[in-house]
Structure formats: C-alpha cells, structure tokens
Amino acid sequence: PHSKKIGIQTDLEEPPMEQVLKIMLASDATLTRKRHHDRLPLHDAISTSKSVEFLDALVQKDRQSLSFRDVQTRLYPFQMAAVNNLNKNAAMWAHARYAPDEWKNLEVEERAKAVDDVLEEQ
C-alpha cells in the first residue's frame, strides 16, 4: 500500500531518505525555503551529492527554488550540479593515473593536488 496524497510507497521502490523527505515536505511545504547556513535545501542537497530522486522531491515541491543562486557559490542549481559532476570526473581521472596501491598510499593533500592538476588541464 502507498499514500497517493504524499507519494509514499511502502514497498521501498525508492530509498528511505527520499521517503522521509517526502513525508516532511507533505507536512510542511515551506521547508524547501528554510535556510541552513544561508543555503536552501536544494543547494545543500546538490553540494552533498544527494540522489536525483532526492533532488526531484525538493524541486517538485518548489520549482521556484531552481531560480535562486546559492549564497556560498553564487551558482544556480544547474550550475552547481554541473560543477559537482566535473569534480567527480576529475577525481576519477586523477585516480586513474595511479596504480591502485599508489593511490591508496597517497596522503589526502597529494590526492587533492592530483585532482587539481586534472582540473587545470581541462
């Protein structure tokens, strides 16, 4: 069984975090505009790489949040998502330049520099 009113499904077709988000938004739709450290939930969700389903639940409740820039990055949500994707790809390319044991033994600063090097090349 599921609730058509708030889109909750009990057969776990979607991850629990998304279900909890939908329950919260169903009880208070203004949560999409509650800022934490000057960030909207959508900006925070993008910056922490939440799932597409999680982002979609926020956007479906408040499409207008797509038109607000993030206070910290000064980017629109679509720009934040693009930069996040670029950074993930840069980390993947940096990792690919090393043998698995080499990468594992690198210090955090050395890994960060390897990713920065890839970003500079792009």
GROMACS .gro file of C-alpha atoms in nm:
model
  122
    1PRO     CA    1   0.000   0.000   0.000
    2HIS     CA    2   0.102   0.357  -0.052
    3SER     CA    3  -0.021   0.709   0.008
    4LYS     CA    4  -0.115   0.882  -0.316
    5LYS     CA    5  -0.151   1.210  -0.130
    6ILE     CA    6   0.218   1.243  -0.045
    7GLY     CA    7   0.371   0.990  -0.282
    8ILE     CA    8   0.496   0.744  -0.019
    9GLN     CA    9   0.532   0.382  -0.115
   10THR     CA   10   0.583   0.114   0.146
   11ASP     CA   11   0.728  -0.148  -0.086
   12LEU     CA   12   1.052   0.056  -0.083
   13GLU     CA   13   1.066   0.133  -0.453
   14GLU     CA   14   1.268   0.437  -0.353
   15PRO     CA   15   1.531   0.474  -0.083
   16PRO     CA   16   1.415   0.557   0.271
   17MET     CA   17   1.581   0.900   0.272
   18GLU     CA   18   1.364   1.012  -0.018
   19GLN     CA   19   1.055   0.878   0.157
   20VAL     CA   20   1.140   1.067   0.476
   21LEU     CA   21   1.192   1.383   0.274
   22LYS     CA   22   0.850   1.344   0.110
   23ILE     CA   23   0.683   1.292   0.448
   24MET     CA   24   0.850   1.606   0.584
   25LEU     CA   25   0.758   1.814   0.280
   26ALA     CA   26   0.399   1.687   0.290
   27SER     CA   27   0.367   1.810   0.647
   28ASP     CA   28   0.534   2.147   0.582
   29ALA     CA   29   0.596   2.261   0.224
   30THR     CA   30   0.780   2.571   0.348
   31LEU     CA   31   1.076   2.350   0.443
   32THR     CA   32   1.209   2.394   0.088
   33ARG     CA   33   1.278   2.759   0.176
   34LYS     CA   34   1.424   2.710   0.525
   35ARG     CA   35   1.785   2.813   0.505
   36HIS     CA   36   2.072   2.645   0.687
   37HIS     CA   37   2.397   2.843   0.683
   38ASP     CA   38   2.226   3.069   0.426
   39ARG     CA   39   2.171   2.775   0.188
   40LEU     CA   40   1.840   2.644   0.061
   41PRO     CA   41   1.786   2.268   0.100
   42LEU     CA   42   1.824   2.226  -0.278
   43HIS     CA   43   2.168   2.392  -0.275
   44ASP     CA   44   2.277   2.182   0.021
   45ALA     CA   45   2.146   1.864  -0.142
   46ILE     CA   46   2.337   1.933  -0.464
   47SER     CA   47   2.659   2.021  -0.283
   48THR     CA   48   2.644   1.695  -0.086
   49SER     CA   49   2.566   1.485  -0.395
   50LYS     CA   50   2.220   1.365  -0.293
   51SER     CA   51   2.042   1.130  -0.533
   52VAL     CA   52   1.842   1.251  -0.831
   53GLU     CA   53   1.527   1.124  -0.657
   54PHE     CA   54   1.607   1.336  -0.353
   55LEU     CA   55   1.666   1.646  -0.566
   56ASP     CA   56   1.350   1.575  -0.764
   57ALA     CA   57   1.140   1.560  -0.447
   58LEU     CA   58   1.265   1.907  -0.349
   59VAL     CA   59   1.213   2.052  -0.696
   60GLN     CA   60   0.864   1.902  -0.736
   61LYS     CA   61   0.760   2.074  -0.413
   62ASP     CA   62   0.921   2.408  -0.502
   63ARG     CA   63   1.016   2.461  -0.867
   64GLN     CA   64   1.096   2.824  -0.798
   65SER     CA   65   1.397   2.720  -0.589
   66LEU     CA   66   1.569   2.643  -0.921
   67SER     CA   67   1.588   3.017  -0.985
   68PHE     CA   68   1.780   3.105  -0.668
   69ARG     CA   69   2.158   3.129  -0.660
   70ASP     CA   70   2.346   2.957  -0.381
   71VAL     CA   71   2.482   3.215  -0.136
   72GLN     CA   72   2.814   3.035  -0.094
   73THR     CA   73   2.898   2.954  -0.457
   74ARG     CA   74   2.686   3.222  -0.629
   75LEU     CA   75   2.579   2.950  -0.875
   76TYR     CA   76   2.232   2.843  -0.985
   77PRO     CA   77   2.137   2.483  -0.900
   78PHE     CA   78   2.201   2.358  -1.255
   79GLN     CA   79   2.548   2.516  -1.246
   80MET     CA   80   2.621   2.358  -0.908
   81ALA     CA   81   2.521   2.018  -1.043
   82ALA     CA   82   2.748   2.062  -1.346
   83VAL     CA   83   3.046   2.162  -1.131
   84ASN     CA   84   2.982   1.868  -0.896
   85ASN     CA   85   2.985   1.633  -1.193
   86LEU     CA   86   3.307   1.788  -1.326
   87ASN     CA   87   3.474   1.744  -0.987
   88LYS     CA   88   3.368   1.379  -0.967
   89ASN     CA   89   3.509   1.316  -1.315
   90ALA     CA   90   3.831   1.495  -1.223
   91ALA     CA   91   3.873   1.271  -0.919
   92MET     CA   92   3.812   0.966  -1.134
   93TRP     CA   93   4.073   1.077  -1.390
   94ALA     CA   94   4.323   1.161  -1.118
   95HIS     CA   95   4.271   0.819  -0.961
   96ALA     CA   96   4.316   0.651  -1.299
   97ARG     CA   97   4.668   0.794  -1.329
   98TYR     CA   98   4.788   0.586  -1.037
   99ALA     CA   99   4.812   0.216  -0.968
  100PRO     CA  100   4.555   0.115  -0.703
  101ASP     CA  101   4.821   0.068  -0.434
  102GLU     CA  102   4.983   0.402  -0.517
  103TRP     CA  103   4.652   0.589  -0.488
  104LYS     CA  104   4.572   0.417  -0.159
  105ASN     CA  105   4.904   0.526  -0.012
  106LEU     CA  106   4.880   0.891  -0.117
  107GLU     CA  107   4.824   1.148   0.155
  108VAL     CA  108   4.500   1.347   0.137
  109GLU     CA  109   4.690   1.657   0.021
  110GLU     CA  110   4.859   1.460  -0.258
  111ARG     CA  111   4.523   1.328  -0.379
  112ALA     CA  112   4.378   1.679  -0.374
  113LYS     CA  113   4.673   1.806  -0.576
  114ALA     CA  114   4.626   1.526  -0.830
  115VAL     CA  115   4.261   1.626  -0.874
  116ASP     CA  116   4.357   1.994  -0.902
  117ASP     CA  117   4.611   1.905  -1.171
  118VAL     CA  118   4.339   1.731  -1.372
  119LEU     CA  119   4.107   2.030  -1.334
  120GLU     CA  120   4.380   2.268  -1.454
  121GLU     CA  121   4.431   2.057  -1.765
  122GLN     CA  122   4.064   2.081  -1.862
   0.00000   0.00000   0.00000
